[in-house]
Amino acid sequence: MEKGKGIFIFSILGVLCAGIILYFSLFFYRNYRQELVAVEQNQLLVMARTVGQSLVNYLNQELEVMDLYFSEPGLGNSADDQDIRKAAAAFMDKKDGLYDGMACYDSRGSRIFEAGILDFDYREAPDSQEAVICGKKLSPKGWYQMFISRKFEWNKEPCTVVCAMNLNRIYQQIVAPVQIGKGGYSIVKDRDLVILMHHASSQIGIDAAYDRNVRYPQLDLQDLFEWVTMQQNQKEGCSIIHSYVWDDPELPPERRIVAYTTIHVSGEDWIVNSTLPYEELNEPLSRMIRRLLGMSALFLFFLVVFVYFMTRLLMREEAQKREIAYLKEINQGMELLRRKEEEIQRYERMQSIGQMSSHIAHEFNNYLTPVMIYGELLEGDNDISPQNQELIHGIVRSVEEAAALSRRLLDFSRQDSYGERICQDLRREAAEACQVVDRMAPENVSMVTDISGDPLWTQGNKGMMSHLLLNLSNNAFHAMEGRGGVLTVRLFRMEKKDVGEDSRKVFLDGISEKVQKDLAEQIPNDGWGDLSQDFTEDCQGEWAVLTVTDTGRGISREALDKIFEPFYTTKRSGKGTGLGLSVVRNVMEAAKGRIRITSRAGVGTSFILSFPLTEPSDPEDRGQERQGFRRLVVVDDDPKVLKALDAMLRGVSVKAECCSHPAAALALLQKRRNDYDMVLTDYQMPSVNGLELAAMVRRLNPQIRLVLMSGRDDSQFDWYLKNGMIDDFIPKTELYGRLREMVGRNEL
C-alpha cells in the first residue's frame, strides 16, 4: 500500500516534473524564438545600415573623384579635343568597368566625346560645377545605369560630362559581398519602390509590389503591400512577411525576416532592404529543444538563464557601440559647427571694423572741415605776418595729412569697389606718383624708375596709382630703414597669347627675370629666393605690369600669409596702421588686377602688379556740368561746419542761409522757393538724411541745384548722381577748394 502510494506520488511527481519541464521547455522555447527573431531583425537592420552607409560613402567618393578629375587645370586649358578624349578614356579605364559609358557635350549640346553605352538627354543635365546624380535608366542589358553629370571649362567654353554608372557593378562590389546567413541577401530600391539592385535580374526595374501583382496575379502579395507601405511612411523598420523565392521559376512561398533603412545620396533617396529566410532560424531552435528534452530541468534552467543573459550582454554591447559611434558623429558635427561659427564671427568682425572705420572717418572729417576752411581762409589773408603765415601753412598741411589718413580709413571700409572707374593712362599716373614718392624717399634710399614708352590704358578708380605706389613705397622705406638701399619701379607691357601652364610659367619667369636683374645690380653677390604668393590666376590678353622692388629686410614666411590682413603690421607701435597692403589688395581687386609677391629675408621684396589693358576712351562725363550759384542754402547739423562755411562764403560775397536742421531748410524753401538756386546739404543729419532732403527739395523746385557733402566716400553716391537725384557731391575735406574754384571761374 505504502509502495503503491509512493509509486503514485513518485508518478505524480514525475508527471508534475515532466509537465513542469515541458512547460518551461515550451515557455523558454517560445521566448527564445521571439528574442532570436528580434535579435535577427536588429542584425538585419544593422546590416542594412552598413550596406547603406557603404553605398553612400562609395557614391560620394566617386562624385568627389569626378569633381577632382574634371577640375584639373590642364584639362580646362587644353585647346585640343584629343586631350579631352584621352582624359575621358583614361578616366573610364581607371574605373575598370564601373561606368558603361561617358559623353562630353559642349555648350550647344553637341557631343565632343562618346564612349560605351549612354542613352541620356543632354537637356536634363543640371547646371552644376560639382558632380551630381541627374537620373537613371534601365539599360538593354537588364541593369540600371545611373547618370552623373558635371560642368567644367574646356578651351574657354563651358562643357558638360555625363557618365553612366553601372549599378549592377556597384551591387556586386558593395551589396552582394555582405553575407546574410545562407539564403539571405540585400536589395536596393528607389523612393518609388522600383527595384534598382537585386540578385535576380528578372526583378530589376519593376515595382516591388504593384508590378509584381500584375506580373504574378496568382500570388498572394498582401504582406508585401503592407511592407512597402511601411517603407513609404517610415525611414527604417523590421518585420516578418510571407514572400516568394523570386529567383526560382516556380516561385515557391517562404516566410522571411526583413529589415530596411533609407539613405540619401546627392538628391536620391534609396531604400536598402536586407532579408533572411525564417526557416534558417528553425535549426538553432530545434537543436535547443532537443537539448532541453534530453537534459534535466536543472541543466535546462541554467542553460536558458545563461543564454538569456549572454544574449542581453551582447545586445547591450552592440547598443553601446552604436551609441559611441553616434556620440562620435555628434562630436564631429559640433566641431564642424564650431569652425563655421568662428568663420562667421571672423566675417562679422571684419564687417564691424569696416563700419567702424567709415564712421570714424565721417566724424573725423566733420571735425577737420572747419579747421581746414579756417586755415585756408587765414592762408589767403594778406594782413597776417609772414611768420604767422608759415605757422598757418603748417597747420593746413597737418590737417591735409589728417584728411589723407581719413581717406585711407575710407579706402579700407570699401571692400568691393573704389567709386567710379575711369579710363586712365598708367604711365602718366605712375610718373606723377613717382615724383611724389621720390620727394618722400629718405636720404639713404635711391630711386630708379623705368616707366617710359607708349601710354598704357586701363580701367580704375581715380588716384589708383597714387594709392598703390604710396603704400608700397612706404613699406619699402620702412624695410630699408637704417640700412639704405635702392627702390626700383618699373612699368611695362606684357602680352600673354596662351593661358596654358607652360605659358603662365613663361609669363611669371619673364617678370621674375626683370626683378632678378634689378636685385643683381643692387646686390651683386646675393641670391634671390622663391618665396611667393599668388592671389588669382593669370588671364589671356595684354597686361600692364608694375614692379616695385626694394633691397630691404624682406618678408618672413610667417608674415607672408598675413600681410594683406587689415591692421596687421610688422612696424613698431605708432609707426604704421596696418591698412596699407589691405588697401593695395582692395584697389587691385576693384581694378580686376593681379598681385604676386617675391621675397627673401635679408635680400629684398618685389611686388608684381598686373593690370588688364583696354582701349583709350574719353573721360566719362558725369552727365551735367558744374554750374555756378548766386544764392544758396547750407544745411548741416554740425554748428562748427556751418560757422566755418558762413565765414568762407561771406569772404567771397556769396549770399547764404545756414540751417542746422532739415525742417528749417524746408520751411525756408517753401516760403521762398524761387529765391535760391542751390542747396548744399550734409548727408548724415537727424530725422532725414541728405538724400531724403534732396528729394523733398526737388519736389518743391525741380530747377534748383542739389549738392551733397559728406565725410564719407563718394562711391556710395554714384548711383544717385547718375540718376539725377543729386547734381554733385563734394567731400567735406574739399569744400573750400571746390567752392573757391567756382568763385575763381566767376560762376557765382
XYZ file of C-alpha atoms in Angstrom:
748
model
C 0.000 0.000 0.000
C 2.780 2.365 1.004
C 4.757 1.274 -2.022
C 1.836 1.894 -4.336
C 1.271 5.184 -2.658
C 4.938 6.006 -3.086
C 4.831 4.981 -6.722
C 1.731 7.038 -7.169
C 3.317 10.012 -5.526
C 6.517 9.426 -7.468
C 4.491 9.103 -10.662
C 2.593 12.244 -9.820
C 5.852 13.992 -9.052
C 7.361 12.606 -12.235
C 4.407 13.713 -14.307
C 4.443 17.016 -12.498
C 8.152 17.381 -13.077
C 7.733 16.309 -16.673
C 4.903 18.798 -17.046
C 6.990 21.478 -15.417
C 9.942 20.609 -17.625
C 7.685 20.510 -20.667
C 6.007 23.740 -19.682
C 9.269 25.524 -19.067
C 10.754 23.973 -22.170
C 7.891 25.279 -24.266
C 7.963 28.586 -22.395
C 11.675 29.083 -22.877
C 11.419 27.816 -26.426
C 8.740 30.385 -27.285
C 10.594 33.237 -25.549
C 13.887 32.261 -27.061
C 12.295 32.173 -30.514
C 10.868 35.674 -30.050
C 14.176 37.013 -28.788
C 16.075 35.292 -31.565
C 13.766 36.830 -34.162
C 14.157 40.252 -32.540
C 17.939 39.884 -32.483
C 17.949 38.742 -36.089
C 15.787 41.709 -37.056
C 18.186 44.071 -35.314
C 21.125 42.395 -37.016
C 19.418 42.709 -40.376
C 18.739 46.379 -39.663
C 22.400 46.878 -38.757
C 23.412 45.116 -41.978
C 21.025 47.296 -43.980
C 22.523 50.387 -42.359
C 26.039 49.123 -43.016
C 25.280 48.400 -46.662
C 23.522 51.764 -46.994
C 26.410 53.672 -45.447
C 28.868 51.822 -47.669
C 26.817 52.826 -50.718
C 26.691 56.452 -49.561
C 30.444 56.555 -48.931
C 31.250 54.844 -52.235
C 28.997 57.079 -54.341
C 30.171 60.258 -52.586
C 33.753 59.157 -53.170
C 33.046 58.633 -56.873
C 31.413 62.070 -57.092
C 34.466 63.642 -55.440
C 36.824 61.731 -57.753
C 34.886 63.005 -60.765
C 34.997 66.559 -59.343
C 38.745 66.393 -58.846
C 39.435 64.757 -62.206
C 37.500 67.297 -64.266
C 38.746 70.300 -62.284
C 42.396 69.712 -63.286
C 43.855 72.985 -64.692
C 45.489 71.192 -67.586
C 42.157 69.827 -68.863
C 40.496 73.267 -68.902
C 43.476 74.919 -70.567
C 43.828 72.381 -73.420
C 42.749 73.537 -76.853
C 42.930 70.080 -78.489
C 39.814 67.910 -78.348
C 42.073 64.833 -78.436
C 43.243 65.748 -74.940
C 39.737 65.628 -73.543
C 39.104 62.333 -75.382
C 42.228 60.832 -73.847
C 41.349 62.220 -70.420
C 37.821 60.808 -70.583
C 39.040 57.427 -71.844
C 41.665 57.294 -69.096
C 39.008 58.100 -66.531
C 36.849 55.166 -67.692
C 39.835 52.798 -67.806
C 40.771 53.644 -64.234
C 37.291 52.693 -63.066
C 37.584 49.164 -64.512
C 34.060 48.761 -65.838
C 32.270 50.870 -63.227
C 30.916 53.096 -65.989
C 29.050 51.731 -69.020
C 29.531 54.912 -70.976
C 30.630 58.516 -70.962
C 29.908 61.545 -73.133
C 31.150 65.130 -73.186
C 28.891 67.895 -74.521
C 29.769 71.441 -75.498
C 27.557 74.448 -74.679
C 25.418 73.790 -77.781
C 24.665 70.213 -76.828
C 26.965 68.629 -79.401
C 28.914 65.577 -78.265
C 32.657 66.156 -78.143
C 33.426 62.632 -76.991
C 31.409 59.428 -76.519
C 32.415 56.017 -75.276
C 30.392 52.969 -74.329
C 26.611 52.824 -73.917
C 24.949 56.068 -72.799
C 21.334 56.963 -73.581
C 20.935 60.385 -71.974
C 19.186 63.646 -72.892
C 21.737 66.462 -72.555
C 18.995 68.903 -71.564
C 18.353 67.001 -68.345
C 21.867 67.744 -67.042
C 21.736 70.289 -64.179
C 23.862 73.434 -64.337
C 26.272 72.443 -61.569
C 30.038 72.897 -61.206
C 30.069 69.791 -58.992
C 29.384 66.190 -59.889
C 25.712 65.384 -59.227
C 23.350 62.486 -59.890
C 20.967 63.519 -62.665
C 18.841 60.441 -63.279
C 18.850 56.727 -64.006
C 17.568 54.411 -66.725
C 17.208 50.677 -67.252
C 19.799 49.550 -69.793
C 19.086 46.987 -72.538
C 21.315 44.529 -70.686
C 18.928 44.404 -67.747
C 20.608 46.565 -65.124
C 20.221 50.191 -64.186
C 22.522 52.950 -65.330
C 22.791 55.971 -63.029
C 23.813 59.198 -64.764
C 26.311 61.579 -63.172
C 26.991 64.974 -64.725
C 29.370 67.839 -64.074
C 30.017 71.200 -65.700
C 33.621 72.077 -66.476
C 35.516 74.517 -68.646
C 37.419 73.379 -71.716
C 39.161 75.739 -74.087
C 37.347 78.735 -72.504
C 33.980 77.071 -73.214
C 31.548 75.588 -70.715
C 31.174 71.850 -71.261
C 29.281 69.018 -69.605
C 30.495 65.492 -68.939
C 27.934 62.737 -68.307
C 28.849 59.241 -67.074
C 26.578 56.194 -66.963
C 27.408 54.300 -63.774
C 26.676 50.546 -63.800
C 24.553 49.910 -60.686
C 24.925 46.149 -61.152
C 28.692 46.580 -60.804
C 28.143 48.536 -57.583
C 25.803 45.793 -56.371
C 28.461 43.153 -56.972
C 31.154 45.234 -55.226
C 29.256 46.689 -52.257
C 25.962 44.883 -51.621
C 26.371 41.257 -52.721
C 29.571 40.538 -50.702
C 27.683 41.153 -47.437
C 26.682 37.587 -46.469
C 23.403 37.200 -44.553
C 23.112 33.576 -43.473
C 22.783 31.010 -46.244
C 19.757 32.295 -48.133
C 19.789 35.949 -47.114
C 20.550 38.903 -49.359
C 20.125 42.678 -49.700
C 18.366 44.666 -52.412
C 18.127 48.389 -53.197
C 15.003 50.294 -54.276
C 14.374 53.936 -55.039
C 11.749 56.091 -53.302
C 9.156 54.969 -55.882
C 9.781 51.335 -54.795
C 11.331 50.435 -58.148
C 13.994 47.761 -57.659
C 17.439 49.079 -58.665
C 19.694 46.264 -57.432
C 18.687 42.608 -56.969
C 20.481 39.282 -57.227
C 17.640 38.092 -59.519
C 17.967 40.092 -62.736
C 14.299 39.461 -63.615
C 13.243 41.624 -60.677
C 15.319 44.704 -61.614
C 13.289 47.611 -62.947
C 9.875 46.565 -61.595
C 7.826 47.940 -58.720
C 8.339 45.792 -55.619
C 4.588 45.311 -55.121
C 2.372 46.692 -57.876
C 4.322 45.410 -60.890
C 4.693 42.024 -59.203
C 0.952 41.933 -58.628
C 0.430 42.472 -62.365
C 3.148 40.022 -63.386
C 2.150 37.309 -60.870
C -1.638 37.638 -60.365
C -1.810 34.134 -58.867
C 0.336 35.122 -55.856
C -0.897 36.446 -52.521
C 1.064 39.699 -52.035
C -0.889 41.206 -49.150
C 2.118 41.121 -46.767
C 4.291 42.657 -49.474
C 1.872 45.565 -49.962
C 1.840 46.240 -46.207
C 5.643 46.054 -46.165
C 6.146 48.624 -48.977
C 3.526 50.901 -47.389
C 5.626 50.854 -44.223
C 8.723 51.716 -46.274
C 6.945 54.733 -47.768
C 5.930 56.076 -44.353
C 8.924 55.283 -42.130
C 12.649 55.833 -42.545
C 13.555 52.320 -41.336
C 11.919 49.284 -39.775
C 11.705 45.488 -39.385
C 9.046 42.838 -39.928
C 8.256 39.218 -40.807
C 6.385 38.721 -44.093
C 5.178 35.974 -46.393
C 7.075 36.233 -49.668
C 8.394 34.092 -52.502
C 11.707 32.862 -53.892
C 11.951 35.318 -56.789
C 14.973 33.718 -58.480
C 13.149 30.338 -58.718
C 10.852 29.998 -61.776
C 8.382 28.017 -59.626
C 8.147 30.930 -57.149
C 7.829 28.767 -54.020
C 6.440 30.663 -51.000
C 8.597 31.297 -47.977
C 8.460 33.267 -44.765
C 11.190 35.886 -44.431
C 12.601 38.197 -41.783
C 13.129 41.632 -43.311
C 14.652 44.970 -42.301
C 15.246 48.177 -44.224
C 16.726 51.658 -43.920
C 16.609 54.775 -46.107
C 19.733 56.518 -47.400
C 20.244 59.849 -49.173
C 22.815 60.341 -51.940
C 23.071 63.596 -53.939
C 19.338 64.207 -54.131
C 18.412 60.497 -54.444
C 16.510 58.601 -51.712
C 17.145 54.840 -51.782
C 15.785 52.019 -49.639
C 18.256 49.294 -48.630
C 16.356 46.086 -47.806
C 18.065 43.109 -46.065
C 16.224 39.792 -45.756
C 16.748 36.293 -44.337
C 14.592 33.140 -44.693
C 12.728 32.426 -41.469
C 13.494 28.729 -41.899
C 17.149 29.376 -41.160
C 16.113 30.023 -37.557
C 14.498 26.577 -37.214
C 17.793 24.753 -36.988
C 19.041 26.508 -33.813
C 15.533 26.308 -32.360
C 15.257 22.556 -32.981
C 18.700 21.963 -31.582
C 17.767 23.842 -28.470
C 14.529 21.917 -27.860
C 16.358 18.618 -28.294
C 18.840 19.645 -25.674
C 16.062 20.767 -23.384
C 14.241 17.423 -23.738
C 17.428 15.410 -23.269
C 18.628 17.119 -20.117
C 17.333 17.606 -16.697
C 15.203 20.552 -15.755
C 18.012 21.986 -13.661
C 20.518 21.820 -16.516
C 17.886 23.235 -18.892
C 17.098 26.015 -16.465
C 20.732 27.081 -16.067
C 21.279 26.816 -19.812
C 18.334 29.068 -20.600
C 19.447 31.566 -17.953
C 22.959 31.577 -19.351
C 21.752 32.031 -22.952
C 19.365 34.730 -21.867
C 21.977 36.782 -20.011
C 24.588 36.301 -22.696
C 22.129 37.499 -25.324
C 21.310 40.546 -23.242
C 25.002 41.238 -22.742
C 25.768 41.042 -26.445
C 22.817 43.225 -27.303
C 23.907 45.765 -24.704
C 27.458 45.756 -26.026
C 26.214 46.278 -29.559
C 23.965 49.087 -28.373
C 26.918 50.695 -26.587
C 28.991 50.513 -29.754
C 26.231 52.175 -31.726
C 25.851 54.808 -29.031
C 29.605 55.522 -29.050
C 29.555 55.835 -32.834
C 26.537 58.119 -32.606
C 28.227 60.321 -29.989
C 31.341 60.458 -32.153
C 29.275 61.684 -35.095
C 27.644 64.293 -32.853
C 31.062 65.496 -31.659
C 32.308 65.748 -35.236
C 29.213 67.721 -36.193
C 29.654 70.037 -33.226
C 33.306 70.601 -34.148
C 32.304 71.445 -37.717
C 29.613 73.775 -36.392
C 32.153 75.448 -34.109
C 34.513 76.071 -37.019
C 31.695 77.526 -39.097
C 30.692 79.788 -36.206
C 34.286 81.002 -35.927
C 34.298 81.829 -39.644
C 31.021 83.728 -39.269
C 32.372 85.619 -36.261
C 35.537 86.467 -38.201
C 33.451 87.799 -41.081
C 31.243 89.794 -38.716
C 34.332 91.275 -37.049
C 35.629 92.425 -40.424
C 32.257 93.971 -41.221
C 32.220 95.724 -37.850
C 35.765 97.029 -38.378
C 34.809 98.376 -41.813
C 31.678 100.068 -40.465
C 33.619 101.478 -37.534
C 36.344 102.811 -39.870
C 33.743 104.510 -42.069
C 32.018 106.063 -39.055
C 35.308 107.263 -37.544
C 36.362 108.812 -40.862
C 32.992 110.559 -41.193
C 33.165 112.069 -37.711
C 36.847 112.889 -38.189
C 36.059 114.806 -41.388
C 33.348 116.766 -39.582
C 35.989 117.982 -37.127
C 38.564 118.624 -39.865
C 36.255 120.608 -42.167
C 36.032 123.852 -40.120
C 39.754 123.668 -39.270
C 40.654 123.301 -42.948
C 38.288 126.094 -44.048
C 39.529 128.499 -41.372
C 43.142 127.610 -42.100
C 42.796 128.189 -45.831
C 40.940 131.462 -45.180
C 43.783 132.604 -42.970
C 46.316 131.494 -45.589
C 44.707 133.877 -48.051
C 44.663 136.798 -45.604
C 47.400 139.248 -46.655
C 47.188 141.139 -43.356
C 48.817 138.273 -41.457
C 52.570 138.469 -40.970
C 54.829 136.079 -42.940
C 55.890 134.353 -39.718
C 52.283 133.620 -38.784
C 51.537 132.676 -42.384
C 54.196 129.974 -42.093
C 52.589 128.697 -38.883
C 49.166 128.654 -40.553
C 50.685 126.853 -43.530
C 51.976 124.170 -41.163
C 48.504 123.818 -39.626
C 46.913 123.387 -43.073
C 49.497 120.780 -44.082
C 48.864 118.823 -40.879
C 45.121 118.949 -41.498
C 45.697 117.681 -45.054
C 47.735 114.759 -43.674
C 44.917 114.006 -41.237
C 42.466 114.119 -44.158
C 44.712 111.684 -46.038
C 44.557 109.303 -43.058
C 40.771 109.666 -43.103
C 40.746 108.747 -46.798
C 42.812 105.636 -46.046
C 40.247 104.610 -43.435
C 37.515 105.125 -46.027
C 39.532 103.114 -48.542
C 39.674 100.234 -46.090
C 35.939 100.410 -45.308
C 35.167 99.994 -49.046
C 35.643 96.276 -49.619
C 34.038 95.954 -53.041
C 34.917 98.961 -55.169
C 36.510 102.380 -55.117
C 33.907 104.557 -56.713
C 33.502 105.276 -60.371
C 36.056 103.584 -62.624
C 37.601 105.734 -65.354
C 39.935 105.034 -68.259
C 43.414 106.288 -67.357
C 46.980 106.149 -68.659
C 49.041 104.144 -66.179
C 52.340 105.594 -67.434
C 51.262 109.186 -66.789
C 49.702 108.313 -63.433
C 52.785 106.323 -62.402
C 55.145 109.125 -63.463
C 53.246 111.658 -61.356
C 53.099 109.297 -58.390
C 56.838 108.521 -58.657
C 57.635 112.228 -58.378
C 55.806 112.311 -55.056
C 57.488 109.091 -53.898
C 60.919 110.457 -54.861
C 60.369 113.505 -52.664
C 59.324 111.239 -49.789
C 62.356 108.944 -50.091
C 64.874 109.036 -47.197
C 68.368 110.339 -47.910
C 69.951 106.874 -47.791
C 67.485 105.410 -50.341
C 67.946 105.981 -54.067
C 65.103 105.531 -56.512
C 65.284 104.025 -60.021
C 62.300 104.301 -62.384
C 61.632 102.826 -65.810
C 58.168 103.878 -66.955
C 58.793 105.449 -70.361
C 57.085 104.319 -73.541
C 53.621 104.325 -75.081
C 50.515 105.008 -72.968
C 49.054 102.035 -71.096
C 45.292 102.449 -70.726
C 43.286 100.607 -68.083
C 40.085 100.991 -66.100
C 40.406 102.018 -62.457
C 39.362 104.497 -59.850
C 40.797 107.987 -59.800
C 44.114 108.149 -57.942
C 44.539 104.368 -58.065
C 48.241 104.509 -58.962
C 48.962 107.025 -56.201
C 47.296 104.707 -53.673
C 49.386 101.777 -54.819
C 52.791 103.430 -55.129
C 52.500 105.471 -51.930
C 51.513 102.440 -49.854
C 54.100 100.115 -51.414
C 56.917 102.680 -51.265
C 56.088 103.485 -47.644
C 56.518 99.789 -46.794
C 59.734 99.672 -48.842
C 61.187 102.695 -46.989
C 60.358 101.022 -43.696
C 62.049 97.778 -44.842
C 65.227 99.703 -45.793
C 65.214 101.871 -42.670
C 68.695 102.186 -41.161
C 70.414 100.218 -43.929
C 69.559 102.212 -47.038
C 69.149 100.689 -50.447
C 67.500 101.090 -53.828
C 63.814 101.320 -54.698
C 63.130 100.275 -58.305
C 59.813 100.997 -60.026
C 59.208 99.519 -63.490
C 56.127 99.690 -65.690
C 55.977 97.717 -68.928
C 53.589 95.936 -71.281
C 53.253 92.138 -71.200
C 51.264 90.128 -73.741
C 50.036 86.600 -72.998
C 48.759 84.707 -76.025
C 48.021 81.431 -74.261
C 46.731 80.545 -70.833
C 48.311 77.102 -70.538
C 50.566 76.111 -67.649
C 53.739 76.490 -69.734
C 52.849 79.957 -70.975
C 51.852 81.009 -67.472
C 55.263 79.888 -66.216
C 56.998 81.790 -69.030
C 54.998 84.899 -68.174
C 55.901 84.779 -64.499
C 59.517 83.892 -65.252
C 59.652 86.870 -67.603
C 58.699 89.167 -64.777
C 61.000 87.391 -62.339
C 63.915 87.917 -64.745
C 63.395 91.668 -64.576
C 63.153 91.504 -60.790
C 66.273 89.355 -60.585
C 68.120 91.776 -62.838
C 67.221 94.672 -60.552
C 68.469 92.839 -57.483
C 71.592 91.590 -59.234
C 72.508 95.208 -59.959
C 71.749 96.274 -56.408
C 73.151 93.255 -54.507
C 75.647 91.590 -56.856
C 76.759 88.761 -54.548
C 73.421 87.705 -53.109
C 70.793 85.318 -54.370
C 67.055 85.619 -54.789
C 64.513 83.397 -53.068
C 61.430 81.698 -54.377
C 59.030 82.575 -51.579
C 55.902 83.850 -53.298
C 52.156 84.077 -53.033
C 49.545 84.346 -55.828
C 46.024 85.508 -55.207
C 44.411 84.933 -58.643
C 45.087 83.075 -61.857
C 46.525 84.936 -64.821
C 44.279 85.634 -67.804
C 44.768 85.890 -71.531
C 45.358 89.241 -73.233
C 47.539 92.321 -72.895
C 48.538 93.467 -69.438
C 50.493 96.308 -67.900
C 52.905 95.077 -65.234
C 54.114 97.295 -62.395
C 57.024 96.008 -60.288
C 58.092 97.710 -57.067
C 61.375 96.221 -55.812
C 63.308 97.129 -52.679
C 66.529 95.839 -51.130
C 65.232 95.822 -47.588
C 64.913 93.156 -44.948
C 62.409 91.074 -46.905
C 59.275 89.348 -45.618
C 59.410 86.252 -43.441
C 57.464 83.114 -44.318
C 55.253 83.585 -41.259
C 54.356 87.172 -42.187
C 53.777 86.480 -45.891
C 50.387 84.843 -45.289
C 49.188 87.739 -43.123
C 50.433 90.903 -44.814
C 47.110 91.607 -46.559
C 45.062 91.272 -43.360
C 43.660 94.609 -42.125
C 45.608 96.174 -39.223
C 48.405 93.609 -39.460
C 51.792 95.350 -39.315
C 55.407 94.434 -38.580
C 56.286 98.039 -37.762
C 56.883 99.338 -34.271
C 53.979 100.783 -32.300
C 52.978 104.162 -33.711
C 54.864 103.619 -36.994
C 52.055 102.128 -39.068
C 48.311 101.493 -39.183
C 48.414 98.073 -40.881
C 45.984 99.283 -43.579
C 48.429 99.931 -46.453
C 48.610 96.486 -48.055
C 44.943 95.806 -47.312
C 44.130 98.932 -49.339
C 46.517 97.758 -52.101
C 44.738 94.436 -52.380
C 41.294 96.077 -52.442
C 42.448 98.544 -55.137
C 43.751 95.672 -57.296
C 40.545 93.668 -56.864
C 38.498 96.733 -57.876
C 40.719 97.172 -60.965
C 40.414 93.419 -61.779
C 44.189 93.161 -61.437
C 46.559 90.515 -60.010
C 49.218 90.556 -57.300
C 52.365 88.443 -57.000
C 54.922 88.773 -54.211
C 58.505 87.555 -54.339
C 60.633 87.957 -51.233
C 63.591 86.644 -49.321
C 64.599 87.621 -45.814
C 67.702 89.809 -45.833
C 67.656 90.306 -49.622
C 64.570 92.254 -50.579
C 60.983 92.160 -51.766
C 59.248 92.698 -55.088
C 55.535 93.364 -55.561
C 54.397 92.467 -59.098
C 51.060 94.085 -60.005
C 49.291 93.257 -63.294
C 46.556 95.446 -64.840
C 44.344 94.414 -67.796
C 44.761 96.860 -70.688
C 41.815 98.463 -72.503
C 41.296 100.790 -75.443
C 41.614 104.525 -74.612
C 38.386 106.472 -74.300
C 37.287 109.950 -73.409
C 36.871 110.598 -69.695
C 33.393 109.691 -68.612
C 31.086 112.659 -68.194
C 29.050 112.938 -65.055
C 26.167 113.999 -67.248
C 25.905 117.572 -66.042
C 28.440 120.392 -65.982
C 29.051 122.160 -62.704
C 27.087 125.367 -62.747
C 27.562 128.483 -60.678
C 25.318 129.743 -57.922
C 24.314 133.140 -56.577
C 22.130 132.326 -53.586
C 22.321 129.097 -51.668
C 21.001 127.293 -48.610
C 23.527 125.373 -46.467
C 22.160 122.531 -44.281
C 24.353 120.798 -41.660
C 23.637 119.688 -38.101
C 27.211 120.495 -37.033
C 27.353 124.176 -35.913
C 31.138 124.279 -36.331
C 30.860 123.367 -40.014
C 28.034 125.884 -40.557
C 30.027 128.644 -38.899
C 33.111 127.898 -40.999
C 31.119 127.784 -44.253
C 29.337 131.016 -43.394
C 32.666 132.738 -42.788
C 34.105 131.415 -46.027
C 31.057 132.393 -48.136
C 30.857 135.859 -46.609
C 34.501 136.302 -47.541
C 33.661 135.842 -51.228
C 30.424 137.896 -51.047
C 28.039 134.968 -51.506
C 24.559 135.172 -50.013
C 23.922 132.041 -47.947
C 21.277 130.880 -45.479
C 22.654 128.367 -42.935
C 20.209 125.858 -41.383
C 21.093 123.369 -38.662
C 18.039 121.136 -39.245
C 16.392 119.811 -42.444
C 12.973 121.050 -41.260
C 14.255 124.628 -41.072
C 15.623 124.420 -44.609
C 12.339 123.025 -45.946
C 10.348 125.766 -44.237
C 12.651 128.422 -45.746
C 12.409 126.952 -49.253
C 8.626 126.605 -49.061
C 8.269 130.313 -48.316
C 10.910 131.467 -50.814
C 11.286 128.530 -53.180
C 12.417 130.669 -56.154
C 14.895 132.852 -54.245
C 17.662 130.237 -54.157
C 19.379 128.370 -56.958
C 21.430 125.843 -54.948
C 21.128 123.730 -51.785
C 24.327 122.417 -50.154
C 23.351 119.718 -47.628
C 25.193 117.277 -45.384
C 24.362 113.586 -45.811
C 24.159 112.440 -42.189
C 21.608 114.514 -40.227
C 18.825 113.873 -37.705
C 15.287 112.968 -38.824
C 16.159 112.646 -42.526
C 19.452 112.254 -44.379
C 20.737 114.481 -47.161
C 19.369 112.290 -49.961
C 15.864 112.321 -48.485
C 16.057 116.105 -48.044
C 17.207 116.452 -51.665
C 14.156 114.501 -52.858
C 11.832 116.813 -50.879
C 13.559 119.946 -52.200
C 13.386 118.616 -55.783
C 9.607 118.353 -55.466
C 9.446 121.984 -54.259
C 11.692 123.334 -57.018
C 12.704 120.978 -59.880
C 15.188 123.580 -61.235
C 17.163 124.081 -58.055
C 20.688 122.627 -57.931
C 21.277 119.956 -55.239
C 24.812 119.361 -53.947
C 25.564 116.723 -51.303
C 28.547 116.939 -48.947
C 29.746 114.232 -46.588
C 32.700 112.997 -44.621
C 32.147 109.557 -46.177
C 33.461 108.347 -49.524
C 31.687 109.286 -52.745
C 31.353 105.777 -54.212
C 28.074 105.096 -52.427
C 26.516 108.200 -54.040
C 27.445 107.406 -57.669
C 24.047 105.869 -58.397
C 22.221 108.970 -57.156
C 24.491 111.197 -59.283
C 23.968 109.145 -62.440
C 20.187 109.062 -61.960
C 19.858 112.812 -61.338
C 18.725 112.616 -57.717
C 21.613 114.938 -56.805
C 23.656 117.210 -59.087
C 27.064 116.999 -57.441
C 28.968 115.562 -54.496
C 31.738 117.358 -52.561
C 33.805 115.635 -49.833
C 33.966 117.836 -46.763
C 37.745 117.924 -46.902
C 37.493 119.539 -50.380
C 34.725 122.068 -49.644
C 36.951 125.111 -49.538
C 38.834 124.310 -52.722
C 35.748 123.338 -54.734
C 33.724 126.397 -53.733
C 36.678 128.741 -54.260
C 37.195 127.137 -57.669
C 33.655 128.138 -58.638
C 34.245 131.650 -57.373
C 37.571 131.874 -59.216
C 35.873 130.993 -62.529
C 33.267 133.767 -61.999
C 30.470 131.238 -61.719
C 28.766 132.916 -58.753
